[in-house]
Amino acid sequence: MQYHIQTDPIWEAFRTDCDCPLCQIYAKSESRLVEQYLNEAVMEPDYRVMVNKYGFCRDHLKKLFAGKNKLGLSLQLHTRTQQIRSQIQPCGSYKQAQKQAAELEKTMDTCVICNSVDEMMFRYACTVAQMYACEEEFRNVFRKSGGFCLPHYTLLLRCSDKAGAKTKAYLSELVALQNRALDRTCHSLDCFAQKFDYRNAGSGVRPDPETVPSAIRRLKGRIL
């Protein structure tokens, strides 16, 4: 069968002990795109057109700035700034001011990197469902995974029809995986809180510092 996207990153991520395999894929895809927009994409006309239209969000601007090509970033910011400048016109009335504000707000936090990586993640989620439907070995690996962050679990639900005739079985295992993952998170948080109870003072067992970051990653994805 033909997959929507390369399967190697999926195999690698699902064989990794992590909070969410798709977060692993996202991080690597995002890193490649940031590197791309600091190097070969700088002078490519098609890329520059997209940068001028969408710009970069705050998070990706920070990552681009942390990179080693300040000149490449400055060139892209220059043409993006010119694009924004062309939208700012004199306002003769409150109505015109509101219209201009609305137009600027549409592009306030748009991002060419977010657009690209989100499209890639959609295709990866479709391919996960296809792999589940067609490969017994992948189904075995899938069953052993530790669940997903809530955003990527939602994405997998949206793409579950790509499992075709095995959609019902796929959804059953996907939901069960996620519920087990959330149960583990709830248990870990409860244990974490219990260690602060005065009745447990002197037990010598310290709270696990990874409990709260892990819970955040489960609920919101890879933000820490």
PDB file of C-alpha atoms in Angstrom, residues 44-192:
ATOM      1  CA  GLU A  44      14.050  30.434  -2.189  1.00  0.00           C
ATOM      2  CA  PRO A  45      11.318  32.635  -3.742  1.00  0.00           C
ATOM      3  CA  ASP A  46       8.446  30.235  -2.931  1.00  0.00           C
ATOM      4  CA  TYR A  47       9.459  30.069   0.728  1.00  0.00           C
ATOM      5  CA  ARG A  48       9.907  33.828   0.946  1.00  0.00           C
ATOM      6  CA  VAL A  49       6.397  34.363  -0.413  1.00  0.00           C
ATOM      7  CA  MET A  50       5.004  32.162   2.367  1.00  0.00           C
ATOM      8  CA  VAL A  51       7.110  33.897   5.020  1.00  0.00           C
ATOM      9  CA  ASN A  52       5.899  37.293   3.798  1.00  0.00           C
ATOM     10  CA  LYS A  53       2.290  36.103   4.005  1.00  0.00           C
ATOM     11  CA  TYR A  54       2.325  34.251   7.333  1.00  0.00           C
ATOM     12  CA  GLY A  55       5.499  35.244   9.179  1.00  0.00           C
ATOM     13  CA  PHE A  56       6.472  33.299  12.310  1.00  0.00           C
ATOM     14  CA  CYS A  57       4.743  32.806  15.659  1.00  0.00           C
ATOM     15  CA  ARG A  58       6.453  33.833  18.905  1.00  0.00           C
ATOM     16  CA  ASP A  59       7.713  30.344  19.741  1.00  0.00           C
ATOM     17  CA  HIS A  60       9.266  29.781  16.337  1.00  0.00           C
ATOM     18  CA  LEU A  61      10.764  33.258  16.251  1.00  0.00           C
ATOM     19  CA  LYS A  62      12.525  32.415  19.524  1.00  0.00           C
ATOM     20  CA  LYS A  63      13.849  29.183  18.033  1.00  0.00           C
ATOM     21  CA  LEU A  64      14.935  30.892  14.842  1.00  0.00           C
ATOM     22  CA  PHE A  65      16.673  33.628  16.824  1.00  0.00           C
ATOM     23  CA  ALA A  66      18.458  30.982  18.885  1.00  0.00           C
ATOM     24  CA  GLY A  67      19.875  29.584  15.631  1.00  0.00           C
ATOM     25  CA  LYS A  68      23.133  30.556  13.988  1.00  0.00           C
ATOM     26  CA  ASN A  69      21.944  32.511  10.968  1.00  0.00           C
ATOM     27  CA  LYS A  70      20.937  35.979  12.154  1.00  0.00           C
ATOM     28  CA  LEU A  71      21.469  37.379   8.644  1.00  0.00           C
ATOM     29  CA  GLY A  72      19.065  34.884   7.100  1.00  0.00           C
ATOM     30  CA  LEU A  73      16.488  35.630   9.776  1.00  0.00           C
ATOM     31  CA  SER A  74      16.902  39.386   9.338  1.00  0.00           C
ATOM     32  CA  LEU A  75      16.276  39.110   5.578  1.00  0.00           C
ATOM     33  CA  GLN A  76      13.043  37.230   6.176  1.00  0.00           C
ATOM     34  CA  LEU A  77      11.936  39.632   8.897  1.00  0.00           C
ATOM     35  CA  HIS A  78      12.685  42.560   6.600  1.00  0.00           C
ATOM     36  CA  THR A  79      10.321  41.459   3.846  1.00  0.00           C
ATOM     37  CA  ARG A  80       7.715  40.345   6.391  1.00  0.00           C
ATOM     38  CA  THR A  81       7.863  43.799   7.995  1.00  0.00           C
ATOM     39  CA  GLN A  82       7.382  45.401   4.576  1.00  0.00           C
ATOM     40  CA  GLN A  83       4.315  43.219   4.068  1.00  0.00           C
ATOM     41  CA  ILE A  84       2.844  44.361   7.390  1.00  0.00           C
ATOM     42  CA  ARG A  85       3.753  47.973   6.630  1.00  0.00           C
ATOM     43  CA  SER A  86       1.699  47.826   3.425  1.00  0.00           C
ATOM     44  CA  GLN A  87      -1.397  46.953   5.492  1.00  0.00           C
ATOM     45  CA  ILE A  88      -1.138  49.951   7.784  1.00  0.00           C
ATOM     46  CA  GLN A  89      -3.005  52.861   6.207  1.00  0.00           C
ATOM     47  CA  PRO A  90      -4.423  56.131   7.594  1.00  0.00           C
ATOM     48  CA  CYS A  91      -7.686  55.686   9.501  1.00  0.00           C
ATOM     49  CA  GLY A  92     -10.279  58.392   9.004  1.00  0.00           C
ATOM     50  CA  SER A  93     -12.890  56.882  11.297  1.00  0.00           C
ATOM     51  CA  TYR A  94     -13.439  54.460  14.137  1.00  0.00           C
ATOM     52  CA  LYS A  95     -14.969  51.995  11.650  1.00  0.00           C
ATOM     53  CA  GLN A  96     -11.836  52.091   9.494  1.00  0.00           C
ATOM     54  CA  ALA A  97      -9.673  51.645  12.580  1.00  0.00           C
ATOM     55  CA  GLN A  98     -11.638  48.552  13.598  1.00  0.00           C
ATOM     56  CA  LYS A  99     -11.378  47.138  10.078  1.00  0.00           C
ATOM     57  CA  GLN A 100      -7.615  47.616  10.035  1.00  0.00           C
ATOM     58  CA  ALA A 101      -7.288  46.096  13.501  1.00  0.00           C
ATOM     59  CA  ALA A 102      -9.290  43.052  12.397  1.00  0.00           C
ATOM     60  CA  GLU A 103      -7.088  42.575   9.327  1.00  0.00           C
ATOM     61  CA  LEU A 104      -3.898  42.853  11.371  1.00  0.00           C
ATOM     62  CA  GLU A 105      -5.197  40.459  14.029  1.00  0.00           C
ATOM     63  CA  LYS A 106      -5.666  37.792  11.355  1.00  0.00           C
ATOM     64  CA  THR A 107      -1.903  37.686  10.816  1.00  0.00           C
ATOM     65  CA  MET A 108      -0.775  38.589  14.340  1.00  0.00           C
ATOM     66  CA  ASP A 109       0.334  35.084  15.245  1.00  0.00           C
ATOM     67  CA  THR A 110       0.186  33.177  11.968  1.00  0.00           C
ATOM     68  CA  CYS A 111       3.248  31.081  11.246  1.00  0.00           C
ATOM     69  CA  VAL A 112       4.624  29.395   8.146  1.00  0.00           C
ATOM     70  CA  ILE A 113       6.412  26.781  10.289  1.00  0.00           C
ATOM     71  CA  CYS A 114       3.276  25.971  12.307  1.00  0.00           C
ATOM     72  CA  ASN A 115       1.326  25.564   9.067  1.00  0.00           C
ATOM     73  CA  SER A 116       3.903  23.173   7.642  1.00  0.00           C
ATOM     74  CA  VAL A 117       4.385  21.048  10.735  1.00  0.00           C
ATOM     75  CA  ASP A 118       0.632  20.845  11.398  1.00  0.00           C
ATOM     76  CA  GLU A 119       0.091  19.569   7.863  1.00  0.00           C
ATOM     77  CA  MET A 120       2.856  17.010   8.373  1.00  0.00           C
ATOM     78  CA  MET A 121       1.362  15.851  11.672  1.00  0.00           C
ATOM     79  CA  PHE A 122      -2.036  15.359  10.048  1.00  0.00           C
ATOM     80  CA  ARG A 123      -0.426  13.086   7.452  1.00  0.00           C
ATOM     81  CA  TYR A 124       1.499  11.219  10.145  1.00  0.00           C
ATOM     82  CA  ALA A 125      -1.743  10.640  12.085  1.00  0.00           C
ATOM     83  CA  CYS A 126      -3.387   9.286   8.919  1.00  0.00           C
ATOM     84  CA  THR A 127      -0.432   6.985   8.339  1.00  0.00           C
ATOM     85  CA  VAL A 128      -0.565   5.655  11.912  1.00  0.00           C
ATOM     86  CA  ALA A 129      -4.142   4.527  11.253  1.00  0.00           C
ATOM     87  CA  GLN A 130      -3.139   2.964   7.935  1.00  0.00           C
ATOM     88  CA  MET A 131      -0.203   1.138   9.502  1.00  0.00           C
ATOM     89  CA  TYR A 132      -2.472  -0.212  12.233  1.00  0.00           C
ATOM     90  CA  ALA A 133      -4.835  -1.538   9.570  1.00  0.00           C
ATOM     91  CA  CYS A 134      -2.165  -3.173   7.416  1.00  0.00           C
ATOM     92  CA  GLU A 135       0.728  -4.280   9.621  1.00  0.00           C
ATOM     93  CA  GLU A 136       0.391  -6.782  12.450  1.00  0.00           C
ATOM     94  CA  GLU A 137       3.848  -5.922  13.740  1.00  0.00           C
ATOM     95  CA  PHE A 138       2.845  -2.276  14.064  1.00  0.00           C
ATOM     96  CA  ARG A 139      -0.354  -3.220  15.886  1.00  0.00           C
ATOM     97  CA  ASN A 140       1.775  -5.028  18.465  1.00  0.00           C
ATOM     98  CA  VAL A 141       4.037  -1.985  18.886  1.00  0.00           C
ATOM     99  CA  PHE A 142       1.008   0.330  19.037  1.00  0.00           C
ATOM    100  CA  ARG A 143      -0.533  -1.687  21.874  1.00  0.00           C
ATOM    101  CA  LYS A 144       2.642  -1.319  23.946  1.00  0.00           C
ATOM    102  CA  SER A 145       2.852   2.463  23.600  1.00  0.00           C
ATOM    103  CA  GLY A 146       2.238   4.697  26.580  1.00  0.00           C
ATOM    104  CA  GLY A 147      -0.609   6.757  25.181  1.00  0.00           C
ATOM    105  CA  PHE A 148      -0.592  10.273  23.776  1.00  0.00           C
ATOM    106  CA  CYS A 149      -0.847  13.915  24.724  1.00  0.00           C
ATOM    107  CA  LEU A 150      -4.413  15.192  24.493  1.00  0.00           C
ATOM    108  CA  PRO A 151      -3.881  17.292  21.317  1.00  0.00           C
ATOM    109  CA  HIS A 152      -2.356  14.373  19.418  1.00  0.00           C
ATOM    110  CA  TYR A 153      -4.893  11.896  20.766  1.00  0.00           C
ATOM    111  CA  THR A 154      -7.582  14.196  19.357  1.00  0.00           C
ATOM    112  CA  LEU A 155      -5.754  14.300  16.023  1.00  0.00           C
ATOM    113  CA  LEU A 156      -5.577  10.489  15.915  1.00  0.00           C
ATOM    114  CA  LEU A 157      -9.314  10.329  16.569  1.00  0.00           C
ATOM    115  CA  ARG A 158      -9.954  12.693  13.647  1.00  0.00           C
ATOM    116  CA  CYS A 159      -7.862  10.542  11.303  1.00  0.00           C
ATOM    117  CA  SER A 160      -9.129   7.173  12.543  1.00  0.00           C
ATOM    118  CA  ASP A 161     -11.172   6.500   9.387  1.00  0.00           C
ATOM    119  CA  LYS A 162      -7.875   5.857   7.557  1.00  0.00           C
ATOM    120  CA  ALA A 163      -7.818   2.462   9.301  1.00  0.00           C
ATOM    121  CA  GLY A 164     -10.593   1.411   6.906  1.00  0.00           C
ATOM    122  CA  ALA A 165     -12.208  -1.873   7.860  1.00  0.00           C
ATOM    123  CA  LYS A 166     -10.217  -1.948  11.103  1.00  0.00           C
ATOM    124  CA  THR A 167     -11.403   1.490  12.256  1.00  0.00           C
ATOM    125  CA  LYS A 168     -13.566   0.070  15.055  1.00  0.00           C
ATOM    126  CA  ALA A 169     -10.720  -2.099  16.416  1.00  0.00           C
ATOM    127  CA  TYR A 170      -8.281   0.816  16.056  1.00  0.00           C
ATOM    128  CA  LEU A 171     -10.538   3.161  17.987  1.00  0.00           C
ATOM    129  CA  SER A 172     -11.118   0.576  20.697  1.00  0.00           C
ATOM    130  CA  GLU A 173      -7.381   0.164  21.298  1.00  0.00           C
ATOM    131  CA  LEU A 174      -6.663   3.885  20.926  1.00  0.00           C
ATOM    132  CA  VAL A 175      -9.248   4.849  23.547  1.00  0.00           C
ATOM    133  CA  ALA A 176      -8.082   2.101  25.916  1.00  0.00           C
ATOM    134  CA  LEU A 177      -4.454   3.244  25.570  1.00  0.00           C
ATOM    135  CA  GLN A 178      -5.398   6.828  26.315  1.00  0.00           C
ATOM    136  CA  ASN A 179      -7.531   5.954  29.320  1.00  0.00           C
ATOM    137  CA  ARG A 180      -4.700   3.884  30.800  1.00  0.00           C
ATOM    138  CA  ALA A 181      -2.308   6.774  30.225  1.00  0.00           C
ATOM    139  CA  LEU A 182      -4.649   9.233  31.942  1.00  0.00           C
ATOM    140  CA  ASP A 183      -5.195   6.802  34.833  1.00  0.00           C
ATOM    141  CA  ARG A 184      -1.420   6.632  35.314  1.00  0.00           C
ATOM    142  CA  THR A 185      -1.205  10.414  35.262  1.00  0.00           C
ATOM    143  CA  CYS A 186      -3.986  10.735  37.851  1.00  0.00           C
ATOM    144  CA  HIS A 187      -2.302   8.141  40.065  1.00  0.00           C
ATOM    145  CA  SER A 188       1.085   9.872  39.804  1.00  0.00           C
ATOM    146  CA  LEU A 189      -0.430  13.251  40.667  1.00  0.00           C
ATOM    147  CA  ASP A 190      -2.265  11.753  43.629  1.00  0.00           C
ATOM    148  CA  CYS A 191       0.948  10.151  44.913  1.00  0.00           C
ATOM    149  CA  PHE A 192       2.774  13.434  44.398  1.00  0.00           C
TER     150      PHE A 192
END
